[in-house]
Amino acid sequence: MDYPLAQIALSKFPKAKFVEIEHYKDIFNRPKQHFQIQKSSMKLILAKKTAPFLYPASEMIQEYETPNVFYTTPILNCLYNCDYCFLQGMYPSGNLVIFVNENDFFKSIQEKLKNLENPLKPLVIPISYNTDLMAMENIIPITSNWIKFVRELDNLKIEIRTKSALFSSIENISPPKNVILSWTLSPLEICEKYERTAPPVHRRINSMKSAIEKGWLVRLCIDPVLLIDRWEDKYNRFITDLFREIDGKKLVDITLGVFRMNKDYFNRIRKRESRSDIYYDNYIIENGTVTPPIELRTHAMETLKKHILTIHPKMRILIWE
Amino acid sequence: MQCILTALKAESQPLIDHFKLIRDSTYPFPVFRNGSISLIALGVGKKNIHHRITTFYNSVQENNIQFINIGIAGGNPTSTKIGECYFLHEIKDEMSGALYYPDILVKHSLEEISLVTVENVVSNGESRYRGLVDMEASEIFNVCSSIVPLQRLAFIKIVSDHMDLKFEEIIALPISTLILNHLASIELFFIRFNRLLKEETPILSETDLEWIHNTIQELALTETQSLQLTHCAKGFRIRLERREFPEIEKISTLNKSTQKILFRKICEKLST
Ligand code: SF4
């Protein structure tokens, strides 16, 4: 508990009751927990992570044009609770684990940089893969600490994906060249139905706008695209409206992808009787991934790509296919 | 259903009176019931706990049972007050060293504390134990967590002494009054805790399941089709809470292709 991050977290909850435990898994990995009930009364677990600190990135993540892609987990679980989130199927618990030994994460990255599979390409690390890191920034400044750490490292890029409206918490940091802030946005109907606990989309857009204005590298993620009733109209209208608000030319790129999930996670969520209709649609299983049938998803991705390109013909679009 | 677990008669009595529970003599040990609340008297110590709880659990039709242990405990004189009511967030079994962590999932106004379950009454343990001591909680957790999920367990303890009394002295205390003083917050907790059970209600009702069963029979669905039908039915029920499932078309000659067509039609109806 002597770690600075632990002290900061503790200071944010002066009335909290602390329970000392031996290992975070003694609580987090217990069988017979109810993920969703715990989500409505989340507990914060402060823990020290042991190696490994980097994991090979899954195929669910869009292509980064480098073999050196790894993800890391400074936090397990998320403050938000999107219906389509794979974390529900990945973790046995809805509680949040924060790893407070961030220097060990940083050291492992320095080591990795010395042993890259292809040293000519950069090491890319999505650091907000199993959480929404920026959403936690008011509680614990992990995002800003990572930004400060990577600033001086030439051959490293990090991506911080978020649905938060908390850009204000890092806006005083000058934007480094190797940090991409990625906002996941969805049409209002999707946000209201499937992302109820995340900030409203207009607040996310405002945060994204501020980041662009301050000179940050910003990526737009329309991912997952949910093929709901009249999805075409809804997503196309959303994209048109969005580009009236933000300057698309200033985006690094856009990532698109339909709903997809590791089959085991998906089945676990179904078994837990998720109350989201997403889990009772018809999908196919392709290489262990649950996803809409190929014709549907290709059509969806082509439609949206075409629409984006009519507005911004030069936009770089990364697609999960 | 909510099932209260107590050790002493003096702990049970105020709860029996308050919830108007009536003795159910079909059990060879004291069980009291009234509608959705039951109480099992376990006696002092661990010896009867497994038998009584599992006998009760196996005898009731209900799967959705919450177990709530309510009782007195000895408290550390510096960290606890006599008469104060606590929620347990950690239970240690002194003999085995096993640690258990009850999930605290409802808002409450009580203090939270840890407890050690001991084998014998502690009458000189003022400095040995940081929180509370009792003689049952760890075994209750151990037994109940093997039959129900963790979110259905809760532990409420009221400090009766500062670990400086002998057993005869403890049972001579006004234990019922200690419990009575906290009935209001205990009852409020019961109401809030009960709401969690609703979150566990299955998506499909008995009637829904019957419709699925009949459809499977009538259309002679394969195992894969049956599973798909169940998923479509769940999606339908989530979208349309009260709507009845679609009528199944009657067909005199059901062959492989008509079966497939009918099955597809039903799934489409359920999905739109
Ligand atoms: S914001 Fe991302 S990580 Fe958090 S719940 Fe939603 S999908 Fe999951």
Coordinates of C-alpha atoms and ligand atoms in Angstrom, one line a residue:
Chain A
M1 CA 0.0 0.0 0.0
D2 CA 3.1 2.3 -0.1
Y3 CA 2.7 2.7 -3.8
P4 CA 1.9 6.3 -4.7
L5 CA -1.1 5.1 -6.8
A6 CA -2.5 3.2 -3.8
Q7 CA -2.1 6.3 -1.6
I8 CA -3.9 8.4 -4.2
A9 CA -6.8 5.9 -4.6
L10 CA -7.1 5.6 -0.8
S11 CA -7.2 9.4 -0.4
K12 CA -10.2 9.6 -2.9
F13 CA -12.4 7.4 -0.6
P14 CA -11.8 8.6 2.9
K15 CA -15.0 7.0 4.2
A16 CA -14.3 3.6 2.6
K17 CA -13.8 0.5 4.7
F18 CA -10.6 -1.3 3.9
V19 CA -10.2 -5.0 3.9
E20 CA -6.7 -6.3 3.6
I21 CA -6.4 -9.4 1.5
E22 CA -3.5 -11.7 0.6
H23 CA -4.0 -11.7 -3.2
Y24 CA -6.5 -10.0 -5.4
K25 CA -7.5 -13.3 -6.9
D26 CA -8.7 -14.4 -3.5
I27 CA -11.6 -12.1 -4.1
F28 CA -11.7 -11.4 -7.8
N29 CA -11.5 -15.0 -9.0
R30 CA -13.9 -16.6 -6.6
P31 CA -16.5 -18.9 -8.2
K32 CA -20.2 -18.2 -7.9
Q33 CA -20.1 -14.4 -8.1
H34 CA -22.8 -12.4 -9.8
F35 CA -21.0 -10.1 -12.3
Q36 CA -24.0 -7.8 -12.9
I37 CA -25.1 -7.5 -9.2
Q38 CA -21.5 -6.7 -8.3
K39 CA -21.5 -4.0 -11.1
S40 CA -24.2 -2.2 -9.3
S41 CA -22.1 -2.0 -6.1
M42 CA -18.5 -2.1 -7.4
K43 CA -15.6 -2.6 -5.0
L44 CA -12.2 -1.3 -5.7
I45 CA -9.3 -3.8 -5.3
L46 CA -5.8 -2.4 -5.1
A47 CA -3.3 -5.0 -6.1
K48 CA 0.3 -5.6 -7.2
K49 CA 0.6 -7.3 -10.6
T50 CA 3.2 -9.9 -11.3
A51 CA 4.5 -10.7 -14.8
P52 CA 3.5 -10.9 -17.5
F53 CA 2.7 -7.2 -18.0
L54 CA 2.3 -7.5 -21.8
Y55 CA 0.0 -9.8 -23.7
P56 CA 0.0 -10.5 -27.4
A57 CA -2.9 -8.5 -28.8
S58 CA -6.0 -10.5 -29.8
E59 CA -7.3 -10.6 -33.3
M60 CA -10.3 -8.6 -32.1
I61 CA -8.1 -5.6 -32.2
Q62 CA -7.8 -3.8 -35.6
E63 CA -4.6 -4.2 -37.5
Y64 CA -1.9 -1.8 -36.6
E65 CA 0.5 -2.6 -39.4
T66 CA 3.2 -3.9 -37.1
P67 CA 3.8 -7.3 -35.6
N68 CA 4.8 -5.6 -32.3
V69 CA 1.3 -5.2 -30.9
F70 CA 0.7 -6.1 -27.2
Y71 CA -2.0 -5.1 -24.8
T72 CA -1.6 -4.4 -21.1
T73 CA -3.9 -4.3 -18.1
P74 CA -3.3 -1.5 -15.7
I75 CA -6.9 -2.0 -14.5
L76 CA -9.2 -5.0 -14.8
N77 CA -12.9 -4.2 -15.4
C78 CA -14.5 -1.0 -16.2
L79 CA -16.4 1.8 -14.5
Y80 CA -19.0 1.6 -17.3
N81 CA -21.1 -1.4 -18.2
C82 CA -21.8 -1.6 -21.9
D83 CA -24.2 -4.4 -22.8
Y84 CA -21.9 -5.6 -25.5
C85 CA -18.7 -5.6 -23.4
F86 CA -16.7 -8.8 -23.4
L87 CA -15.4 -8.2 -19.9
Q88 CA -18.7 -9.7 -18.6
G89 CA -17.7 -13.0 -20.1
M90 CA -14.0 -12.7 -19.4
Y91 CA -14.0 -12.0 -15.6
P92 CA -15.8 -13.8 -12.9
S93 CA -16.3 -10.6 -10.9
G94 CA -17.8 -7.2 -11.6
N95 CA -15.4 -5.5 -9.1
L96 CA -12.5 -3.3 -10.3
V97 CA -8.9 -4.2 -9.8
I98 CA -6.3 -1.4 -10.1
F99 CA -2.6 -2.5 -10.3
V100 CA -0.7 0.1 -8.3
N101 CA 2.9 -1.0 -9.3
E102 CA 2.9 0.9 -12.5
N103 CA 6.7 1.1 -12.6
D104 CA 6.8 -2.6 -13.1
F105 CA 4.6 -2.2 -16.2
F106 CA 6.9 0.5 -17.4
K107 CA 10.1 -1.6 -16.9
S108 CA 8.6 -4.5 -18.8
I109 CA 7.9 -2.2 -21.7
Q110 CA 11.5 -0.9 -21.7
E111 CA 12.6 -4.5 -21.8
K112 CA 10.3 -5.3 -24.6
L113 CA 11.6 -2.4 -26.7
K114 CA 15.0 -4.1 -26.6
N115 CA 13.6 -7.3 -28.0
L116 CA 11.1 -6.5 -30.7
E117 CA 10.1 -9.1 -33.3
N118 CA 10.6 -6.4 -35.9
P119 CA 12.7 -3.6 -34.5
L120 CA 12.1 -1.5 -37.6
K121 CA 8.4 -1.2 -36.6
P122 CA 7.2 0.5 -33.5
L123 CA 5.9 -1.3 -30.4
V124 CA 2.1 -0.6 -30.2
I125 CA 0.2 -1.0 -26.9
P126 CA -3.5 -0.4 -26.4
I127 CA -3.4 0.3 -22.7
S128 CA -7.1 0.7 -22.2
Y129 CA -8.1 -2.7 -23.5
N130 CA -9.7 -4.4 -20.5
T131 CA -11.0 -1.2 -19.0
D132 CA -11.8 2.5 -19.8
L133 CA -8.7 4.1 -18.3
M134 CA -9.6 7.7 -18.9
A135 CA -12.9 7.1 -17.1
M136 CA -10.9 6.5 -14.0
E137 CA -8.6 9.5 -14.3
N138 CA -10.4 11.6 -11.6
I139 CA -9.9 8.7 -9.2
I140 CA -6.4 7.6 -10.2
P141 CA -4.1 9.3 -12.7
I142 CA -3.0 6.3 -14.6
T143 CA -3.6 7.8 -18.0
S144 CA -1.5 10.8 -17.3
N145 CA 1.3 8.7 -15.8
W146 CA 1.4 6.6 -18.9
I147 CA 1.5 9.6 -21.2
K148 CA 4.4 11.0 -19.2
F149 CA 6.2 7.7 -19.4
V150 CA 5.9 7.1 -23.1
R151 CA 6.6 10.7 -24.2
E152 CA 10.4 10.1 -24.4
L153 CA 10.3 6.6 -25.9
D154 CA 10.7 6.8 -29.7
N155 CA 9.8 3.4 -30.9
L156 CA 6.6 3.1 -28.8
K157 CA 3.0 4.1 -29.5
I158 CA 0.1 3.7 -27.1
E159 CA -3.6 3.9 -27.8
I160 CA -6.0 5.0 -25.1
R161 CA -9.5 4.0 -26.1
T162 CA -12.3 5.6 -24.1
K163 CA -15.9 6.5 -23.9
S164 CA -15.3 9.1 -21.2
A165 CA -15.9 12.8 -21.2
L166 CA -12.8 13.4 -19.1
F167 CA -10.4 14.8 -21.5
S168 CA -10.3 17.8 -19.2
S169 CA -8.4 15.6 -16.7
I170 CA -5.4 15.5 -19.1
E171 CA -5.8 18.6 -21.2
N172 CA -2.9 20.4 -19.5
I173 CA -0.5 17.8 -20.7
S174 CA 1.2 18.8 -23.9
P175 CA 0.3 16.2 -26.6
P176 CA 3.0 13.7 -27.4
K177 CA 3.4 12.3 -30.9
N178 CA 3.2 8.7 -29.8
V179 CA -0.1 8.7 -27.9
I180 CA -3.4 8.2 -29.7
L181 CA -6.6 9.1 -27.9
S182 CA -9.5 7.0 -29.4
W183 CA -13.1 7.8 -28.7
T184 CA -15.7 5.2 -29.2
L185 CA -18.9 6.8 -30.4
S186 CA -22.2 5.4 -31.4
P187 CA -25.5 6.7 -32.6
L188 CA -27.8 8.1 -29.8
E189 CA -30.2 5.1 -30.0
I190 CA -27.3 2.7 -29.4
C191 CA -25.8 4.8 -26.6
E192 CA -29.2 5.0 -24.8
K193 CA -29.9 1.3 -25.1
Y194 CA -26.6 -0.4 -24.9
E195 CA -24.1 2.1 -23.3
R196 CA -26.4 3.4 -20.6
T197 CA -23.7 3.9 -18.0
A198 CA -21.2 5.6 -20.2
P199 CA -21.3 9.4 -20.7
P200 CA -23.9 10.7 -23.2
V201 CA -22.5 10.8 -26.7
H202 CA -22.6 14.6 -27.0
R203 CA -20.3 14.9 -24.0
R204 CA -17.9 12.4 -25.5
I205 CA -17.9 14.4 -28.8
N206 CA -17.1 17.5 -26.9
S207 CA -14.2 15.8 -25.2
M208 CA -12.9 14.6 -28.5
K209 CA -13.3 18.0 -30.0
S210 CA -11.2 19.6 -27.3
A211 CA -8.5 16.9 -27.8
I212 CA -8.4 17.6 -31.5
E213 CA -8.3 21.4 -30.9
K214 CA -5.4 20.9 -28.4
G215 CA -3.4 19.1 -31.0
W216 CA -3.7 15.5 -29.8
L217 CA -3.7 12.5 -32.2
V218 CA -7.3 11.4 -32.2
R219 CA -8.8 8.3 -33.6
L220 CA -12.6 7.8 -34.0
C221 CA -13.9 4.3 -33.2
I222 CA -17.3 3.3 -34.5
D223 CA -17.0 -0.1 -33.0
P224 CA -19.0 -2.2 -32.4
V225 CA -21.4 -1.4 -35.1
L226 CA -24.6 -3.1 -34.0
L227 CA -26.8 -4.2 -36.8
I228 CA -30.1 -3.2 -35.2
D229 CA -33.3 -2.4 -37.0
R230 CA -32.6 0.3 -39.7
W231 CA -28.9 0.4 -38.7
E232 CA -28.0 1.9 -42.1
D233 CA -30.0 5.0 -41.6
K234 CA -29.0 5.4 -38.0
Y235 CA -25.2 5.0 -38.5
N236 CA -25.2 7.1 -41.7
R237 CA -27.1 9.9 -40.1
F238 CA -24.8 9.7 -37.1
I239 CA -21.7 9.9 -39.2
T240 CA -23.0 12.9 -41.2
D241 CA -24.0 14.7 -38.0
L242 CA -20.7 13.9 -36.4
F243 CA -18.6 15.4 -39.2
R244 CA -20.6 18.6 -38.9
E245 CA -19.3 18.9 -35.4
I246 CA -15.7 17.6 -35.7
D247 CA -13.1 18.3 -38.3
G248 CA -12.7 14.9 -39.9
K249 CA -9.4 16.0 -41.6
K250 CA -7.8 16.3 -38.2
L251 CA -8.5 12.7 -37.3
V252 CA -5.7 10.2 -37.5
D253 CA -8.1 7.5 -38.7
I254 CA -11.3 5.8 -38.1
T255 CA -11.8 2.2 -37.0
L256 CA -14.9 0.2 -37.8
G257 CA -16.0 -3.2 -36.7
V258 CA -19.2 -5.1 -36.1
F259 CA -20.1 -6.8 -32.9
R260 CA -17.8 -9.7 -32.2
M261 CA -16.8 -11.7 -29.2
N262 CA -14.8 -14.7 -28.2
K263 CA -17.2 -17.6 -28.2
D264 CA -16.5 -18.7 -24.7
Y265 CA -17.1 -15.2 -23.3
F266 CA -20.3 -15.0 -25.4
N267 CA -21.6 -18.3 -24.1
R268 CA -20.7 -17.4 -20.5
I269 CA -22.7 -14.2 -20.8
R270 CA -25.6 -16.0 -22.3
K271 CA -25.5 -18.6 -19.6
R272 CA -25.6 -15.8 -17.0
E273 CA -28.9 -14.7 -18.6
S274 CA -27.8 -11.2 -19.7
R275 CA -30.8 -8.9 -20.0
S276 CA -29.5 -7.5 -23.3
D277 CA -31.2 -8.7 -26.5
I278 CA -27.7 -8.6 -28.2
Y279 CA -27.0 -12.0 -26.8
Y280 CA -30.1 -13.6 -28.3
D281 CA -29.6 -12.6 -32.0
N282 CA -28.4 -15.0 -34.7
Y283 CA -24.7 -15.1 -35.2
I284 CA -22.2 -17.4 -36.7
I285 CA -19.0 -18.7 -35.1
E286 CA -15.9 -18.1 -37.1
N287 CA -12.5 -19.2 -35.7
G288 CA -13.8 -19.1 -32.2
T289 CA -15.4 -15.7 -32.6
V290 CA -19.1 -15.0 -32.4
T291 CA -20.1 -12.5 -35.1
P292 CA -22.8 -11.7 -37.6
P293 CA -22.7 -13.7 -40.9
I294 CA -20.0 -12.6 -43.4
E295 CA -22.4 -11.1 -46.0
L296 CA -24.1 -9.0 -43.3
R297 CA -20.9 -7.7 -41.8
T298 CA -19.2 -7.0 -45.1
H299 CA -22.2 -5.2 -46.3
A300 CA -22.3 -3.1 -43.1
M301 CA -18.7 -2.2 -43.2
E302 CA -18.7 -1.4 -47.0
T303 CA -21.8 0.8 -46.5
L304 CA -20.3 2.8 -43.7
K305 CA -16.9 3.0 -45.3
K306 CA -18.5 4.3 -48.5
H307 CA -20.5 6.9 -46.5
I308 CA -17.5 8.1 -44.7
L309 CA -15.5 8.4 -47.9
T310 CA -18.2 10.5 -49.5
I311 CA -17.7 13.0 -46.8
H312 CA -13.9 12.6 -46.4
P313 CA -12.5 10.8 -49.5
K314 CA -9.0 10.6 -48.0
M315 CA -9.9 9.2 -44.6
R316 CA -7.9 6.3 -43.5
I317 CA -10.3 3.6 -42.3
L318 CA -9.3 0.5 -40.4
I319 CA -11.8 -2.3 -40.5
W320 CA -12.2 -5.5 -38.5
E321 CA -13.3 -8.1 -41.0
Chain B
M1 CA -37.1 -16.7 0.0
Q2 CA -35.0 -15.3 2.9
C3 CA -33.7 -17.7 5.5
I4 CA -32.5 -16.4 8.8
L5 CA -29.8 -18.5 10.6
T6 CA -29.4 -18.1 14.3
A7 CA -27.6 -19.9 17.1
L8 CA -29.3 -19.1 20.4
K9 CA -33.0 -19.1 21.2
A10 CA -32.6 -15.6 22.6
E11 CA -31.4 -14.5 19.2
S12 CA -34.3 -16.2 17.4
Q13 CA -37.2 -15.1 19.5
P14 CA -37.3 -11.4 18.7
L15 CA -37.0 -12.3 15.0
I16 CA -39.7 -15.0 15.2
D17 CA -42.0 -12.5 16.9
H18 CA -41.3 -9.7 14.6
F19 CA -41.7 -11.6 11.4
K20 CA -44.6 -13.7 12.9
L21 CA -42.9 -16.9 12.1
I22 CA -44.6 -20.2 13.0
R23 CA -42.8 -23.5 14.0
D24 CA -42.7 -26.0 11.1
S25 CA -42.8 -29.3 12.9
T26 CA -42.0 -31.4 9.8
Y27 CA -38.3 -30.8 10.6
P28 CA -36.6 -32.6 13.5
F29 CA -34.9 -29.3 14.5
P30 CA -36.4 -25.8 15.1
V31 CA -37.5 -24.3 11.8
F32 CA -40.0 -21.3 11.7
R33 CA -41.7 -20.0 8.6
N34 CA -44.0 -17.3 7.4
G35 CA -44.4 -16.8 3.6
S36 CA -41.1 -15.9 2.1
I37 CA -39.2 -15.7 5.4
S38 CA -37.9 -18.7 7.3
L39 CA -35.6 -19.2 10.3
I40 CA -33.4 -22.1 11.2
A41 CA -32.1 -22.4 14.7
L42 CA -28.7 -23.9 14.4
G43 CA -27.6 -24.2 18.0
V44 CA -24.2 -23.0 19.3
G45 CA -21.0 -23.9 17.4
K46 CA -20.5 -25.7 14.1
K47 CA -21.8 -29.2 14.8
N48 CA -25.4 -28.9 13.5
I49 CA -24.8 -26.3 10.7
H50 CA -24.2 -28.5 7.7
H51 CA -27.0 -31.0 8.5
R52 CA -29.6 -28.4 9.3
I53 CA -29.0 -26.1 6.5
T54 CA -28.8 -28.7 3.8
T55 CA -31.8 -30.6 5.1
F56 CA -33.8 -27.4 5.0
Y57 CA -32.5 -26.4 1.5
N58 CA -33.2 -29.8 0.0
S59 CA -36.7 -29.9 1.4
V60 CA -37.9 -26.5 0.0
Q61 CA -39.0 -26.2 -3.6
E62 CA -37.5 -22.8 -3.9
N63 CA -34.0 -22.4 -5.5
N64 CA -33.7 -18.7 -4.9
I65 CA -32.8 -18.6 -1.2
Q66 CA -30.8 -15.9 0.6
F67 CA -29.2 -16.9 3.9
I68 CA -28.8 -14.3 6.5
N69 CA -26.9 -15.1 9.7
I70 CA -28.0 -12.9 12.6
G71 CA -26.5 -13.2 16.0
I72 CA -24.4 -11.9 18.8
A73 CA -20.6 -11.8 18.9
G74 CA -17.8 -10.8 21.2
G75 CA -16.1 -7.6 20.2
N76 CA -12.7 -6.1 20.6
P77 CA -13.1 -3.4 23.4
T78 CA -11.2 -0.7 21.5
S79 CA -12.8 -1.2 18.1
T80 CA -16.4 -2.2 18.9
K81 CA -19.2 -1.0 21.2
I82 CA -21.5 -3.3 23.1
G83 CA -25.0 -3.2 21.5
E84 CA -23.6 -2.0 18.1
C85 CA -24.7 -3.9 15.0
Y86 CA -22.2 -4.8 12.3
F87 CA -22.0 -6.3 8.8
L88 CA -19.2 -8.8 8.3
H89 CA -16.9 -8.3 5.3
E90 CA -14.4 -10.9 6.3
I91 CA -14.7 -14.1 8.2
K92 CA -11.7 -16.2 9.3
D93 CA -12.0 -19.7 10.6
E94 CA -9.5 -19.8 13.4
M95 CA -9.0 -23.6 13.2
S96 CA -8.4 -24.0 9.5
G97 CA -7.2 -20.4 8.7
A98 CA -9.7 -20.2 5.9
L99 CA -10.8 -16.8 4.9
Y100 CA -14.2 -15.9 3.5
Y101 CA -15.3 -12.5 2.1
P102 CA -19.1 -11.9 2.1
D103 CA -20.1 -9.6 -0.7
I104 CA -21.8 -6.5 0.7
L105 CA -24.1 -5.5 -2.2
V106 CA -26.8 -3.3 -0.7
K107 CA -26.6 0.1 0.7
H108 CA -26.7 0.1 4.5
S109 CA -26.0 2.3 7.5
L110 CA -24.2 -0.2 9.6
E111 CA -20.5 -0.4 10.3
E112 CA -18.5 -3.2 8.5
I113 CA -16.0 -5.4 10.4
S114 CA -14.1 -8.6 10.3
L115 CA -14.8 -11.6 12.5
V116 CA -13.0 -14.8 13.6
T117 CA -14.9 -17.9 14.2
V118 CA -13.5 -19.8 17.1
E119 CA -14.1 -23.3 18.6
N120 CA -14.7 -22.3 22.2
V121 CA -16.0 -19.2 24.0
V122 CA -13.4 -16.5 24.2
S123 CA -13.4 -15.0 27.7
N124 CA -10.0 -13.4 27.7
G125 CA -9.4 -12.5 24.1
E126 CA -9.6 -8.7 24.4
S127 CA -6.3 -8.1 22.7
R128 CA -6.1 -11.2 20.5
Y129 CA -8.8 -10.4 18.1
R130 CA -9.1 -7.1 16.2
G131 CA -12.8 -7.3 15.4
L132 CA -15.4 -9.7 16.4
V133 CA -15.5 -13.4 17.4
D134 CA -18.3 -15.9 17.2
M135 CA -18.6 -19.7 16.9
E136 CA -20.6 -20.2 13.7
A137 CA -20.1 -17.7 10.9
S138 CA -17.2 -19.5 9.0
E139 CA -19.1 -22.8 8.9
I140 CA -22.3 -21.0 7.8
F141 CA -20.3 -19.4 5.0
N142 CA -18.7 -22.6 4.1
V143 CA -21.9 -24.6 3.9
C144 CA -24.1 -21.9 2.3
S145 CA -21.6 -21.0 -0.3
S146 CA -21.5 -24.6 -1.5
I147 CA -25.3 -24.5 -2.2
V148 CA -26.1 -20.9 -3.3
P149 CA -24.1 -18.2 -5.0
L150 CA -22.2 -15.6 -2.9
Q151 CA -24.6 -12.7 -3.5
R152 CA -27.1 -14.6 -1.4
L153 CA -25.2 -14.6 1.8
A154 CA -25.2 -11.9 4.5
F155 CA -23.9 -11.7 8.1
I156 CA -25.2 -9.3 10.7
K157 CA -23.6 -9.4 14.2
I158 CA -24.5 -7.5 17.3
V159 CA -21.8 -7.1 20.0
S160 CA -22.9 -8.7 23.3
D161 CA -19.6 -8.5 25.2
H162 CA -15.9 -7.6 25.0
M163 CA -14.6 -11.2 25.0
D164 CA -14.4 -11.1 28.8
L165 CA -17.3 -13.3 29.7
K166 CA -17.9 -17.0 30.2
F167 CA -20.6 -18.8 28.2
E168 CA -23.0 -18.9 31.2
E169 CA -22.5 -15.1 31.6
I170 CA -23.1 -14.5 27.9
I171 CA -26.4 -16.3 27.8
A172 CA -27.5 -14.5 30.9
L173 CA -27.2 -11.2 29.0
P174 CA -30.3 -9.5 27.6
I175 CA -29.6 -10.9 24.1
S176 CA -33.1 -10.5 22.8
T177 CA -33.0 -6.9 23.7
L178 CA -29.8 -6.4 21.8
I179 CA -31.5 -7.9 18.7
L180 CA -34.7 -6.0 19.2
N181 CA -32.9 -2.7 19.2
H182 CA -31.8 -3.3 15.6
L183 CA -34.9 -4.8 14.1
A184 CA -35.7 -1.6 12.1
S185 CA -32.3 -1.7 10.3
I186 CA -32.5 -5.4 10.0
E187 CA -35.9 -5.2 8.3
L188 CA -34.8 -2.5 6.0
F189 CA -31.8 -4.6 5.0
F190 CA -34.1 -7.6 4.3
I191 CA -36.2 -5.4 1.9
R192 CA -33.1 -4.2 0.0
F193 CA -31.5 -7.5 0.0
N194 CA -34.6 -9.1 -1.4
R195 CA -34.5 -6.8 -4.4
L196 CA -31.2 -8.5 -5.5
L197 CA -33.2 -11.7 -5.8
K198 CA -35.3 -10.1 -8.5
E199 CA -32.2 -9.5 -10.6
E200 CA -31.8 -13.3 -10.6
T201 CA -35.2 -14.0 -11.9
P202 CA -34.9 -16.1 -15.1
I203 CA -35.8 -14.4 -18.3
L204 CA -38.3 -17.0 -19.2
S205 CA -41.3 -17.7 -17.0
E206 CA -42.8 -21.1 -16.4
T207 CA -45.5 -20.4 -19.1
D208 CA -42.8 -19.4 -21.5
L209 CA -40.9 -22.6 -20.9
E210 CA -44.1 -24.6 -21.4
W211 CA -44.6 -22.9 -24.8
I212 CA -41.0 -23.7 -25.8
H213 CA -41.5 -27.3 -24.6
N214 CA -44.7 -27.7 -26.6
T215 CA -43.2 -26.1 -29.7
I216 CA -40.2 -28.5 -29.5
Q217 CA -42.6 -31.5 -29.2
E218 CA -45.0 -30.4 -32.0
L219 CA -42.3 -29.6 -34.5
A220 CA -40.0 -32.4 -33.4
L221 CA -37.1 -29.9 -33.2
T222 CA -33.6 -31.1 -33.1
E223 CA -31.4 -30.2 -30.1
T224 CA -29.7 -27.4 -32.0
Q225 CA -33.1 -26.0 -33.2
S226 CA -34.4 -26.3 -29.6
L227 CA -31.5 -24.2 -28.3
Q228 CA -31.9 -21.7 -31.1
L229 CA -35.6 -21.4 -30.3
T230 CA -34.8 -20.8 -26.6
H231 CA -32.4 -18.0 -27.5
C232 CA -34.9 -16.4 -29.8
A233 CA -37.6 -16.7 -27.1
K234 CA -35.3 -15.0 -24.6
G235 CA -34.6 -12.1 -27.0
F236 CA -38.4 -11.8 -27.6
R237 CA -39.1 -11.8 -23.9
I238 CA -36.5 -9.1 -23.2
R239 CA -37.9 -6.9 -25.9
L240 CA -41.5 -7.6 -25.1
E241 CA -42.1 -8.3 -21.5
R242 CA -45.8 -9.0 -21.6
R243 CA -46.5 -10.1 -25.2
E244 CA -47.6 -13.7 -25.7
F245 CA -45.4 -15.9 -27.8
P246 CA -46.7 -16.4 -31.4
E247 CA -49.3 -19.2 -32.2
I248 CA -47.7 -22.3 -33.7
E249 CA -49.3 -23.1 -37.1
K250 CA -51.0 -26.4 -37.1
I251 CA -49.9 -28.7 -39.9
S252 CA -51.3 -32.1 -40.6
T253 CA -48.3 -33.6 -42.3
L254 CA -45.0 -32.6 -40.8
N255 CA -42.0 -33.6 -42.9
K256 CA -38.4 -32.4 -42.8
S257 CA -38.9 -29.5 -45.1
T258 CA -42.2 -28.2 -43.6
Q259 CA -40.7 -28.5 -40.2
K260 CA -37.7 -26.4 -41.3
I261 CA -40.0 -23.7 -42.8
L262 CA -42.2 -23.6 -39.7
F263 CA -39.2 -23.4 -37.4
R264 CA -37.7 -20.5 -39.5
K265 CA -41.1 -18.7 -39.4
I266 CA -41.3 -18.9 -35.7
C267 CA -37.8 -17.7 -35.2
E268 CA -38.4 -14.8 -37.5
K269 CA -41.6 -13.9 -35.6
L270 CA -39.7 -14.1 -32.3
S271 CA -36.8 -11.9 -33.6
T272 CA -38.8 -9.0 -35.1
Ligands
SF4_1 S1 -16.4 1.3 -22.0 FE1 -15.4 -0.4 -23.0 S2 -14.5 -1.6 -21.4 FE2 -16.0 -0.2 -20.5 S3 -17.8 -1.4 -20.3 FE3 -17.9 -0.3 -22.2 S4 -17.1 -1.7 -23.8 FE4 -16.5 -2.4 -21.8

